[in-house]
Tab-separated table of C-alpha atoms in Angstrom:
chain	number	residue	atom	x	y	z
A	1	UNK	CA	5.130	1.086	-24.275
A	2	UNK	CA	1.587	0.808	-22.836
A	3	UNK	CA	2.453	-2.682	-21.191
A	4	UNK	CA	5.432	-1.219	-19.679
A	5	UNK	CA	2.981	1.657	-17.945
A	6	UNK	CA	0.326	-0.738	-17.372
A	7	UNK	CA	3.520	-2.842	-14.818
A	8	UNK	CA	4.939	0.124	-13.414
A	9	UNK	CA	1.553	1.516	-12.803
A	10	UNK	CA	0.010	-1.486	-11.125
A	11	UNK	CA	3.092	-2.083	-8.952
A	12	UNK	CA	2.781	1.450	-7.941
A	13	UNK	CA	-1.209	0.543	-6.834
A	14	UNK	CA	-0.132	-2.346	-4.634
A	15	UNK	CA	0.435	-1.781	-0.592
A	16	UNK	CA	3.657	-0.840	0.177
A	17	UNK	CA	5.594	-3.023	2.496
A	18	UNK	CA	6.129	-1.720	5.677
A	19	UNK	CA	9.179	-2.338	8.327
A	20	UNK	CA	7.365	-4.748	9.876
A	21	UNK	CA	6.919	-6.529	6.929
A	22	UNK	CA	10.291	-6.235	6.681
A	23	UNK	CA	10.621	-7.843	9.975
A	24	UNK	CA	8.940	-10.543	9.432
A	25	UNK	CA	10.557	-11.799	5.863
A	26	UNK	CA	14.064	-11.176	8.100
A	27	UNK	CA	12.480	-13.557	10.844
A	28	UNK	CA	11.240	-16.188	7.673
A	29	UNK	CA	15.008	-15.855	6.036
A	30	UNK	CA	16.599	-16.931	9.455
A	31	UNK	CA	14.648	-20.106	9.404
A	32	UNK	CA	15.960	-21.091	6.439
A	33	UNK	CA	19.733	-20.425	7.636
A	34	UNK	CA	18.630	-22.582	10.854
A	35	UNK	CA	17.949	-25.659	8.292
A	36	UNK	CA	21.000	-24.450	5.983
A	37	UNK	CA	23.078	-25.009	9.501
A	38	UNK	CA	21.444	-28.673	10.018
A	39	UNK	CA	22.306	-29.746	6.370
A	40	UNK	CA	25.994	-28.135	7.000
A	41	UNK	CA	26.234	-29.787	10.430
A	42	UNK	CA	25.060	-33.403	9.388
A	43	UNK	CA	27.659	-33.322	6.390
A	44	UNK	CA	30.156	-31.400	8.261
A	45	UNK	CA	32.694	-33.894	7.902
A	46	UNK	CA	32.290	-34.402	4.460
A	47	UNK	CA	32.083	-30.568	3.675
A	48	UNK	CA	35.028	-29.189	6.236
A	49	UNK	CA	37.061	-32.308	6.973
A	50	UNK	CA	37.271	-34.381	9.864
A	51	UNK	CA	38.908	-31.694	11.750
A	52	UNK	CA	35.002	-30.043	12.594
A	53	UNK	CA	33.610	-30.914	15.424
A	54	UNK	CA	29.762	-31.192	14.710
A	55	UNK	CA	28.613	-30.285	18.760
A	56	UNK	CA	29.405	-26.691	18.395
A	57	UNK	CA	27.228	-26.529	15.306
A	58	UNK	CA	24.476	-28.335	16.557
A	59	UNK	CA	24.908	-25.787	20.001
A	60	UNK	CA	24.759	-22.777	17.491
A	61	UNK	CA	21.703	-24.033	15.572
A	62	UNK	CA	19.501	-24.768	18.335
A	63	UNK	CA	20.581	-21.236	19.448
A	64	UNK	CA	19.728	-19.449	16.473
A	65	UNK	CA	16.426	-21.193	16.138
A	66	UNK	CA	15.843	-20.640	19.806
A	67	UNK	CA	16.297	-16.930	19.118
A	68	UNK	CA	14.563	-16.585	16.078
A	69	UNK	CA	11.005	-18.605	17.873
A	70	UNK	CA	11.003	-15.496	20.197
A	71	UNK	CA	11.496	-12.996	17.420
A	72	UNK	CA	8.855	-14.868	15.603
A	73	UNK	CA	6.487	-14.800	19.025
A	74	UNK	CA	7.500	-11.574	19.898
A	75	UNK	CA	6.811	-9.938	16.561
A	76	UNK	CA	2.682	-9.413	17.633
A	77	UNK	CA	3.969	-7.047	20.117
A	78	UNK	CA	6.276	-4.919	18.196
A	79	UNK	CA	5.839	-1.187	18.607
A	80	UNK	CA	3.589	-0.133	14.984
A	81	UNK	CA	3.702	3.554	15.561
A	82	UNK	CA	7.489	3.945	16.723
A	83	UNK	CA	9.426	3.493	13.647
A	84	UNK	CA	13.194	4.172	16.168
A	85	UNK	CA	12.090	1.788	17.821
A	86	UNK	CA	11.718	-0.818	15.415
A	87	UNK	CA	14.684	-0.188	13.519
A	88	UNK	CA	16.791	-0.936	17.306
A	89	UNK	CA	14.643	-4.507	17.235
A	90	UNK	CA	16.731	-5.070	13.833
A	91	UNK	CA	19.957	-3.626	14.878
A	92	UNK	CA	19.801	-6.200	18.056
A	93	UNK	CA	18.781	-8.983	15.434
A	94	UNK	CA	21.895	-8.414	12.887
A	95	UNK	CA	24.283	-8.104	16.060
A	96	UNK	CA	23.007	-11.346	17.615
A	97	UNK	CA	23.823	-13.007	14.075
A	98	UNK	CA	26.831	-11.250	13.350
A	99	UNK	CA	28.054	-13.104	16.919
A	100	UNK	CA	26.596	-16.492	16.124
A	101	UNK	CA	28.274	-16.253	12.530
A	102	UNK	CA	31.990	-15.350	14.449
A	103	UNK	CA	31.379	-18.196	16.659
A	104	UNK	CA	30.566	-20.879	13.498
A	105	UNK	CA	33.624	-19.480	11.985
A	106	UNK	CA	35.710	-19.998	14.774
A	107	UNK	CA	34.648	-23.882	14.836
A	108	UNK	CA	35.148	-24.095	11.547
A	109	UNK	CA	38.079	-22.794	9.289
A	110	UNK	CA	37.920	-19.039	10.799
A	111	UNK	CA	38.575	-16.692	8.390
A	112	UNK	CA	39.751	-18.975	5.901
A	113	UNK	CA	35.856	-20.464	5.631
A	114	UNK	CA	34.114	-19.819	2.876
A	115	UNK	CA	30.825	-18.300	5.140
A	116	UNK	CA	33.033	-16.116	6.070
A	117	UNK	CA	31.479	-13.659	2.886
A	118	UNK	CA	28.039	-14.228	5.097
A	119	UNK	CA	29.360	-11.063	6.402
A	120	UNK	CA	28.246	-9.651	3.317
A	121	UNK	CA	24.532	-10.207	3.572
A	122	UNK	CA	24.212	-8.741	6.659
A	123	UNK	CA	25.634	-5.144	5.620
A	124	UNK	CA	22.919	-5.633	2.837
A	125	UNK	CA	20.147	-6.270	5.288
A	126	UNK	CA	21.123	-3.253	7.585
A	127	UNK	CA	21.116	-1.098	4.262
A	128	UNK	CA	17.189	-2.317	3.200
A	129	UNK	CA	15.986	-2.120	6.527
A	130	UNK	CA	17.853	0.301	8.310
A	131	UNK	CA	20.081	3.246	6.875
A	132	UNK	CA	22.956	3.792	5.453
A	133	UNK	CA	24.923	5.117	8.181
A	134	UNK	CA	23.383	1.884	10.345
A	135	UNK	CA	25.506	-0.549	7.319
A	136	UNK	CA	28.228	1.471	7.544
A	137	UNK	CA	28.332	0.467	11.428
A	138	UNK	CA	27.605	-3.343	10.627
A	139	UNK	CA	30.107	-3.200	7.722
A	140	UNK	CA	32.571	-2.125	10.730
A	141	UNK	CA	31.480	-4.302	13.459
A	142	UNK	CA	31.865	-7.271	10.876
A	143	UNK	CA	35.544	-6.036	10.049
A	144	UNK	CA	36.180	-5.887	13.529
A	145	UNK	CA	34.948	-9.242	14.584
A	146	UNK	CA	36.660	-11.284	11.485
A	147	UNK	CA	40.141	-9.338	12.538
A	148	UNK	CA	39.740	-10.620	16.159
A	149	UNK	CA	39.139	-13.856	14.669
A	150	UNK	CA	41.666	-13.870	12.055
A	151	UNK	CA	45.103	-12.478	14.138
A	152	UNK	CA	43.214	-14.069	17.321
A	153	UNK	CA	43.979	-17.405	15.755
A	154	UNK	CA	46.802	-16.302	14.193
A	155	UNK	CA	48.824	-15.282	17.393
A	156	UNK	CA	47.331	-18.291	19.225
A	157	UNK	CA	44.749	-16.969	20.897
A	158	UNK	CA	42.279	-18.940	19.812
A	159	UNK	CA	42.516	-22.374	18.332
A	160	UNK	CA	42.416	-22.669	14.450
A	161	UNK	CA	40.407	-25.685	13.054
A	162	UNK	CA	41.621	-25.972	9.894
A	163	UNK	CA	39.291	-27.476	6.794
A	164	UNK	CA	39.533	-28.992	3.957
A	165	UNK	CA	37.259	-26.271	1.695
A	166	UNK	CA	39.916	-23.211	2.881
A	167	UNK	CA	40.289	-20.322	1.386
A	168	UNK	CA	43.781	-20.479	2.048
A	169	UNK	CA	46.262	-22.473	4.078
A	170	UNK	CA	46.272	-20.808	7.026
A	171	UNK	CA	49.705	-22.015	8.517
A	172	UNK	CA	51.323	-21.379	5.378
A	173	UNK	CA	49.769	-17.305	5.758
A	174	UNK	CA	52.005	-14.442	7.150
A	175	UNK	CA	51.141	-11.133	8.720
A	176	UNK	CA	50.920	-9.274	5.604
A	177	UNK	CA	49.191	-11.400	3.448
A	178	UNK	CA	46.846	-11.848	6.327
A	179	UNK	CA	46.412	-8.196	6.688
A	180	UNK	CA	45.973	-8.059	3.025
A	181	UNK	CA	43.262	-10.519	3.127
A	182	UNK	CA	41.546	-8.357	5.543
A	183	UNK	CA	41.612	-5.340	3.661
A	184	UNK	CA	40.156	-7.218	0.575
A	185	UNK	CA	36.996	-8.287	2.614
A	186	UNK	CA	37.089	-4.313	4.442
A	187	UNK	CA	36.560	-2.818	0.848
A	188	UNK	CA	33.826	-5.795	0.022
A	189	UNK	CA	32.120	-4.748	2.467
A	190	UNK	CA	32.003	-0.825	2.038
A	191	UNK	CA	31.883	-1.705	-1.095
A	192	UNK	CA	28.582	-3.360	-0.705
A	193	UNK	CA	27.353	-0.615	1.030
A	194	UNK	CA	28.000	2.296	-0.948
A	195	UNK	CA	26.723	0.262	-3.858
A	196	UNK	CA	23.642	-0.604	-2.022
A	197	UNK	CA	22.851	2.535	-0.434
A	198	UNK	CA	23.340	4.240	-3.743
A	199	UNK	CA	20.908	2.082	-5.709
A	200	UNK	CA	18.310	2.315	-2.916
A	201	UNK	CA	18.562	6.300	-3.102
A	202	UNK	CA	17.844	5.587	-7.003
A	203	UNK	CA	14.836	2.885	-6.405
A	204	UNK	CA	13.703	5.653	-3.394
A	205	UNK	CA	13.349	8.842	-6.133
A	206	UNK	CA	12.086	6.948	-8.643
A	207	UNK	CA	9.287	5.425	-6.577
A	208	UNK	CA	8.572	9.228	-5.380
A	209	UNK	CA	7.740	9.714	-9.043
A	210	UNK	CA	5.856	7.023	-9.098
A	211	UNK	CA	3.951	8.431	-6.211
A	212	UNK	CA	3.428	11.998	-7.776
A	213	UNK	CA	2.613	10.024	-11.255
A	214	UNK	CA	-0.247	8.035	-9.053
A	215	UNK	CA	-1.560	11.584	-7.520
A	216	UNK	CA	-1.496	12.984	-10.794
A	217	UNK	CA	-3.342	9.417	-12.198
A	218	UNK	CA	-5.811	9.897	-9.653
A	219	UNK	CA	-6.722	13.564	-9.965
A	220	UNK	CA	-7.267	13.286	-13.607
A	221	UNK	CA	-9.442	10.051	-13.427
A	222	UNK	CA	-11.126	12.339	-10.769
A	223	UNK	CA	-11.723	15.284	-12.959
A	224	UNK	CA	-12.885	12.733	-15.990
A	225	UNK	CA	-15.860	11.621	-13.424
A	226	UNK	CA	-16.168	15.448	-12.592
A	227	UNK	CA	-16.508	16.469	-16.422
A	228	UNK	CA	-19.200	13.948	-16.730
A	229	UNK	CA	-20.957	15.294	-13.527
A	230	UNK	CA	-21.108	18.798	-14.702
A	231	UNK	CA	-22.153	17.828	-18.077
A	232	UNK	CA	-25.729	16.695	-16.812
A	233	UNK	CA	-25.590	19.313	-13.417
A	234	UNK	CA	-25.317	22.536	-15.682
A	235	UNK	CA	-28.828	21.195	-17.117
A	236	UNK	CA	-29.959	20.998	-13.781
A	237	UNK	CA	-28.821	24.184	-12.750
A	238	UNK	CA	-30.250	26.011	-15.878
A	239	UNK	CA	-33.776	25.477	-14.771
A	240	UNK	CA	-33.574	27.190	-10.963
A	241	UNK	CA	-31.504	29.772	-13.566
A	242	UNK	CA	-34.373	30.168	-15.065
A	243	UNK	CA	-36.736	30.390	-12.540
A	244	UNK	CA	-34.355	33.287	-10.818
A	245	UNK	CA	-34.336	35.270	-14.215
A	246	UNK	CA	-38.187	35.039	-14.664
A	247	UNK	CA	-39.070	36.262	-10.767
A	248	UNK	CA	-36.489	39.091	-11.351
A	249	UNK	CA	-38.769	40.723	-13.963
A	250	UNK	CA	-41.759	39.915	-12.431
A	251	UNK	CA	-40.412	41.677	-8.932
A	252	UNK	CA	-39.483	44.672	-11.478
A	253	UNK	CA	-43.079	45.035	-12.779
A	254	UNK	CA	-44.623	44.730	-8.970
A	255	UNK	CA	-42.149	47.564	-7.715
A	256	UNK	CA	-42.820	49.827	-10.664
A	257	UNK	CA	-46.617	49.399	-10.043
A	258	UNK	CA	-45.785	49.679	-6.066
A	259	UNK	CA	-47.282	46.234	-5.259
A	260	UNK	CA	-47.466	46.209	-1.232
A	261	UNK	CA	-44.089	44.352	0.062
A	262	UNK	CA	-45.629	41.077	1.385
A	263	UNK	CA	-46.013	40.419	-2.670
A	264	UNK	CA	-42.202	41.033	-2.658
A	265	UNK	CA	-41.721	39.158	-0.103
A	266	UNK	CA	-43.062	35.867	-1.849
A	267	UNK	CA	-41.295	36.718	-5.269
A	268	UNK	CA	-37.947	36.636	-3.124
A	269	UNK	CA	-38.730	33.744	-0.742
A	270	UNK	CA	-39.095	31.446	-4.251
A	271	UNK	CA	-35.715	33.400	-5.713
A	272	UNK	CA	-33.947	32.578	-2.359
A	273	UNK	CA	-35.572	28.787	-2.740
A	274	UNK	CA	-33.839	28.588	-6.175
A	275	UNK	CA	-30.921	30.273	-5.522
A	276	UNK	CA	-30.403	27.332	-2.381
A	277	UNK	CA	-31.047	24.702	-5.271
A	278	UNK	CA	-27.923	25.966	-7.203
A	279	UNK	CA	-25.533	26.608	-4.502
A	280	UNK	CA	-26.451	22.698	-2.966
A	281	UNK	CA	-25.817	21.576	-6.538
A	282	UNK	CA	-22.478	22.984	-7.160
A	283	UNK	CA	-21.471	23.149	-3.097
A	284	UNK	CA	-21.310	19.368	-3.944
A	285	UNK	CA	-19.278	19.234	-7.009
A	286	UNK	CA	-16.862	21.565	-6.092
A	287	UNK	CA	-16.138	19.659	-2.871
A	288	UNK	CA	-16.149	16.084	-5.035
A	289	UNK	CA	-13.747	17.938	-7.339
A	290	UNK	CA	-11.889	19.330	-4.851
A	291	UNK	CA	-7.827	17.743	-3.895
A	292	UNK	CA	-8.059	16.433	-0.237
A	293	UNK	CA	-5.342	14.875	2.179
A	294	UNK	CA	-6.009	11.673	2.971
A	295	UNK	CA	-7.230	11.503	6.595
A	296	UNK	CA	-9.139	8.931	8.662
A	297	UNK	CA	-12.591	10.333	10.101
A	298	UNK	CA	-15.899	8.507	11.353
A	299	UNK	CA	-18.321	8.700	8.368
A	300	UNK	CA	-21.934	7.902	8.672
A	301	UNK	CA	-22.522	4.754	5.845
A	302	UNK	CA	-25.673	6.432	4.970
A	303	UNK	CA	-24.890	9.985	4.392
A	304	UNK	CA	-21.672	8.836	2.114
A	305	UNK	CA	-24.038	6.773	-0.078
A	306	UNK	CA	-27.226	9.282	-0.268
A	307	UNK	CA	-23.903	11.851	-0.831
A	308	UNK	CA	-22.399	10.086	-3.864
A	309	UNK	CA	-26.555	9.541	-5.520
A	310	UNK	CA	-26.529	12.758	-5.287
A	311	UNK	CA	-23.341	13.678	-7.097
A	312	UNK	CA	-24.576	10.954	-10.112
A	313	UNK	CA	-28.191	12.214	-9.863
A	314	UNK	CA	-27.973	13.866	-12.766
A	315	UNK	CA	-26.461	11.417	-15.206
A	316	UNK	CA	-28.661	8.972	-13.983
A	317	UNK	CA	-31.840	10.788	-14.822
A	318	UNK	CA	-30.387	12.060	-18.781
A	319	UNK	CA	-29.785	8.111	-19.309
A	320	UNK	CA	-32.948	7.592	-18.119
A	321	UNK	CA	-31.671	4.956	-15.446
A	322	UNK	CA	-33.149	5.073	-12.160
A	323	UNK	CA	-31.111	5.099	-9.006
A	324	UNK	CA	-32.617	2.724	-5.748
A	325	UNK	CA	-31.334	2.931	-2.555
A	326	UNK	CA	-31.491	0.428	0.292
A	327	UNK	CA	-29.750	1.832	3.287
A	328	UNK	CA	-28.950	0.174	7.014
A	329	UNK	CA	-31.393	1.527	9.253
A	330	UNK	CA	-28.473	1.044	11.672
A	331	UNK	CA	-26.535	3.330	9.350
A	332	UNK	CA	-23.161	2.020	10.361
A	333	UNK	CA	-20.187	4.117	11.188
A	334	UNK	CA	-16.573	3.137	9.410
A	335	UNK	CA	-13.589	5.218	9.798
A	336	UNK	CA	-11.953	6.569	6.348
A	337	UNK	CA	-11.522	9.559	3.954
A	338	UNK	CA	-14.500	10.954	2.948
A	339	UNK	CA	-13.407	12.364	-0.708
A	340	UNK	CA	-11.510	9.528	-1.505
A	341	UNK	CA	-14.450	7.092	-0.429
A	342	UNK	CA	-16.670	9.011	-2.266
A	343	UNK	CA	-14.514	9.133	-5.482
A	344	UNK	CA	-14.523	5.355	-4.778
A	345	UNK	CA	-18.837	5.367	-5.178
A	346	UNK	CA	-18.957	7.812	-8.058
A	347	UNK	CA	-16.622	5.593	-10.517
A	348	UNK	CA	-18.522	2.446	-9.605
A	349	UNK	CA	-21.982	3.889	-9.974
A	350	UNK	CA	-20.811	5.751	-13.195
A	351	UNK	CA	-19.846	2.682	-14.400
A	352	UNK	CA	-23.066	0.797	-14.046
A	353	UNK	CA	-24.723	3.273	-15.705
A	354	UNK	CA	-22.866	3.071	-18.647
A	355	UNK	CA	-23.207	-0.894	-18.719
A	356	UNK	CA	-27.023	-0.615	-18.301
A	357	UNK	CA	-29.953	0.108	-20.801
A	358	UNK	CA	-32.184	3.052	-20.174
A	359	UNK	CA	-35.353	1.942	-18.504
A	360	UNK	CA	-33.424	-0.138	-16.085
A	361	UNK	CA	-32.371	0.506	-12.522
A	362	UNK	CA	-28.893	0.233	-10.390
A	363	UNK	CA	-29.504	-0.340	-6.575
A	364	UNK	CA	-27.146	0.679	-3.954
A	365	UNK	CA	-26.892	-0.668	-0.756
A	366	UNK	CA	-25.346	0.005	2.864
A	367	UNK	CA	-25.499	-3.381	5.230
A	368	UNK	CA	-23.779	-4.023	7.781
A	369	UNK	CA	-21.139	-7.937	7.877
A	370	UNK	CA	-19.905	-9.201	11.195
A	371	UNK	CA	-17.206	-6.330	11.458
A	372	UNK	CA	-17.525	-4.584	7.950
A	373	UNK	CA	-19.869	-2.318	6.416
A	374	UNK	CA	-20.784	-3.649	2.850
A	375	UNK	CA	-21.500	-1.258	0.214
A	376	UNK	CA	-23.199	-2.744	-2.898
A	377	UNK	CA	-23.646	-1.914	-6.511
A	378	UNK	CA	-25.470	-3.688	-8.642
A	379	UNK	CA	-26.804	-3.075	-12.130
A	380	UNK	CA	-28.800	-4.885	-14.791
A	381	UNK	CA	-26.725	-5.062	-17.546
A	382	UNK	CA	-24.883	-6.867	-19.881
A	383	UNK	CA	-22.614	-7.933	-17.047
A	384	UNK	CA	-18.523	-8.585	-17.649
A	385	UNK	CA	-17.083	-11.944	-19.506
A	386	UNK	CA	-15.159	-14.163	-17.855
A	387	UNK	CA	-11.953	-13.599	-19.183
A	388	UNK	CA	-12.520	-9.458	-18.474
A	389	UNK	CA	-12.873	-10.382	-14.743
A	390	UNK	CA	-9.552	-11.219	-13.837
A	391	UNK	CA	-8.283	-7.897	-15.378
A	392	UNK	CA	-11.300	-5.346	-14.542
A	393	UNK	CA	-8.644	-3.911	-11.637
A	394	UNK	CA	-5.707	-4.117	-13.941
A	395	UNK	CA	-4.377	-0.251	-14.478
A	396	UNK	CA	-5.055	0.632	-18.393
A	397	UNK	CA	-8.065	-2.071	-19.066
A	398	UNK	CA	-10.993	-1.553	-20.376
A	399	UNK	CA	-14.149	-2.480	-22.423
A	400	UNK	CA	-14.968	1.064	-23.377
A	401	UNK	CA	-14.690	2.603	-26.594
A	402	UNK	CA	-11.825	4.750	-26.925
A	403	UNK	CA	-12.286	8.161	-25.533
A	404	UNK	CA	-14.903	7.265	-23.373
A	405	UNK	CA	-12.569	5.552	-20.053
A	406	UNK	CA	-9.063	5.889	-19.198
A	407	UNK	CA	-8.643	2.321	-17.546
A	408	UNK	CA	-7.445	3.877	-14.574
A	409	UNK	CA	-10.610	4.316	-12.928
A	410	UNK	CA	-10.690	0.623	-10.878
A	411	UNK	CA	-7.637	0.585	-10.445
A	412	UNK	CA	-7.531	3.564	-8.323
A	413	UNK	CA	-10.980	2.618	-6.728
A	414	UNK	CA	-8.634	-0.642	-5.314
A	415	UNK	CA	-6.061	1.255	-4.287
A	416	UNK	CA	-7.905	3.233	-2.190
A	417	UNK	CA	-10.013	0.919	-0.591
A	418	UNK	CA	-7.152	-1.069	0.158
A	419	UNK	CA	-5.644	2.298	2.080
A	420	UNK	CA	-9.137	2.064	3.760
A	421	UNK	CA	-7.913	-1.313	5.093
A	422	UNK	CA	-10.822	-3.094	3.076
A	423	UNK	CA	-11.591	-4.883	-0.572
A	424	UNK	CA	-13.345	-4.433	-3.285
A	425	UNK	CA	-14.963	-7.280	-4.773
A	426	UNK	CA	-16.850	-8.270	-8.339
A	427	UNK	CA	-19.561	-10.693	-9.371
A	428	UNK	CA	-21.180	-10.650	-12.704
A	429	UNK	CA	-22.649	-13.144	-15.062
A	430	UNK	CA	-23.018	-11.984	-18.860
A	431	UNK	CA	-26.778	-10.967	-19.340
A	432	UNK	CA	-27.396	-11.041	-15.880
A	433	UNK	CA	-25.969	-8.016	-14.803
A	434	UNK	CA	-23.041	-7.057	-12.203
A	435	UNK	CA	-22.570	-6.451	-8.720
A	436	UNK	CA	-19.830	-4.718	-6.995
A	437	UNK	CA	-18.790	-5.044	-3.130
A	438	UNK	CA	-17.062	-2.321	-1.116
A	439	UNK	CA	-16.158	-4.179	2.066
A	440	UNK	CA	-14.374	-1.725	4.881
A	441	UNK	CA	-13.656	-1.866	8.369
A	442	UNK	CA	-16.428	-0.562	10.872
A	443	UNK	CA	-15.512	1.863	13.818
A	444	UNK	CA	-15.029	0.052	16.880
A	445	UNK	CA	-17.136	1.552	18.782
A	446	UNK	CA	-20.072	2.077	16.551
A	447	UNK	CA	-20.408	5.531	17.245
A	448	UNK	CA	-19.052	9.015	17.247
């Protein structure tokens, strides 16, 4: 049961694939058609008979591939923003193959070849990377072209080439049957596509309850790191508590004996000090702790590392580890979510603290790489074994006791980075400690 979470889970924390993507794999599949067509045109007369002509084929491949090398140069410039757009780029794609496919038919058995069920995949394509209504519409196009073919040929419009691998003998075929034939591949098709679109409707809500199970992952992995936070901050607000309580009495005993107000005045200066103290302290847990969209901003380097020592201050000092940090002095701007970077720092400095020893330190570090900003953790611990390595990011792993991590905690650190268009990295030798590298994009322009 846990290994079954642990795959749904980390297939949930991988990138989704975009249209584009989508694009692309379309533009690497038609390659491999274009070399399916060589193989069928150099053994054509083996496969179809002597009847095939191989020019035609040869004409259609060098087409195809012809197409497919501007698709494939094209696809840099494809609109990433304008998703209508996009989706048109397909729908000429699957119509330009949809005629080359006719026209390889038509050389080649007509609808009596075998390819002719090619039709097929491209109803499927139109449902994964279009819509339903858009395979619908390919699922009639194809219909329509095979029937022009079919009674085309039939009536003598066009020539028939007859093969040896036939479906059926086509001069030995009347109307009906014919017509029959065509209704058999009409219901394949919309068929396929009510089958398809159906199970992509099921993969579609299930993978919106993977999303809400990921949200509702990350919140509670969010509110573990908060728990720990306030365990060591309400010491640390007890003693400005404290302070407050004690210059309350003593402002009681200075009115009663009608102490001139400058004295007040000093009693409530150190009361307002205090009270400053607190409200910084909790001001910044409540905003850690606090459910945020995720939205792109410049962020100062800098202030999001002396942000997230502050959040772990606490901890630190009960464990008795102390907290260095080395900061850019050109404190780099990078572009990203300031919550969701910071939950990103708190796990990985919460974790070196519980892999070190008290009297030891963790440093962290803000450096600027070329074009990233490099944020570094490193700690003096025991460090992570070799065979932990490979699974540290793995949703459900850990090396902690149980009750002390969930094992969801890196996981979700790599996720989020990754939405940050960057990586997190690990290096760690046992007994020498470990160092973790948060590598993300800096802003273009450097500034705000």
């Amino acid at each position: 049961m846990l290994e079954a979470r642990r795959r749904a889970i980390g297939r949930l924390l991988m990138p989704d694939r975009s249209l584009l993507e989508e694009i692309a794999w379309f533009n690497r599949l038609r390659f491999l058609a274009v070399i399916g067509m060589a193989l069928m045109t150099i053994f054509s007369g083996t496969i179809f008979g002597p009847n095939v002509r191989p020019l035609p084929f040869w004409l259609l491949m060098a087409s195809t591939l012809g197409l497919n090398l501007v698709y494939v140069s094209g696809y840099s410039k494809l609109p990433k923003d304008a998703p209508q757009k996009l989706r048109r780029h397909v729908g000429l794609q699957i119509a330009l193959d949809l005629l080359v496919l006719t026209f390889l038919l038509h050389f080649s058995g007509g609808v009596t070849n075998p390819l002719v069920l090619f039709f097929l995949f491209h109803t499927f394509i139109a449902s994964l990377l279009l819509s339903g209504r858009a395979a619908v519409l390919v699922a009639i196009i194809s219909l329509g072209l095979i029937a022009l073919l079919g009674f085309g040929e039939y009536a003598g419009l066009f020539a028939h080439v007859p093969i040896a691998v036939g479906l059926m003998d086509f001069n030995q075929v009347d109307v009906i049957e014919l017509c029959m034939w065509m209704g058999t591949l009409g219901m394949a098709l919309l068929l396929s596509v009510y089958f398809i679109s159906t199970l992509l409707r099921q993969v579609s809500a299930q993978e919106e309850d993977l999303v809400g199970m990921n949200m509702q992952l990350a919140r509670s992995e969010k509110l573990a790191s908060v728990g720990t936070l306030a365990a060591g901050v309400s010491h640390e607000i007890n003693n400005p508590i404290g302070v407050i309580a004690s210059k309350v009495k003593i402002l009681r005993y200075r009115i009663a004996d009608q102490d001139p107000p400058e004295a007040l005045l000093l009693e409530l200066d150190t009361i307002d000090k205090h009270v400053g103290r607190v409200s910084t302290i909790t001001e910044g847990l409540l905003t850690f702790s606090r459910e945020s969209k995720f939205e792109l901003q410049p962020l100062m380097a800098n202030d999001l590392v002396k942000e997230a020592a502050d959040l772990v201050k606490v901890p630190y000092e009960r464990a008795q580890i102390e907290l260095r940090q080395r900061l850019s002095p050109q404190n780099p701007v990078v572009k990203g979510s300031a919550n969701h970077l910071l939950q990103v720092l708190v796990n990985v400095l919460l974790n070196a603290k519980d892999a070190s020893a008290p009297g030891t330190e963790v440093q962290i570090s803000s450096e600027e790489a070329k074009d990233s900003l490099v944020l570094r953790v490193r700690d003096q611990g025991t460090g992570i074994p070799a065979e932990d390595l490979q699974q540290i990011f793995d949703p459900f792993f850990t090396t902690k006791d149980v009750g002390h991590g969930t094992g969801l905690g890196l996981a979700i650190s790599h996720r989020l980075v990754e939405r940050h268009g960057g990586r997190i990295e690990v290096q760690s030798e046992p007994g020498e400690g470990t160092e973790f590298s948060i590598r993300l994009p800096l802003q273009s322009s450097g500034k705000f």
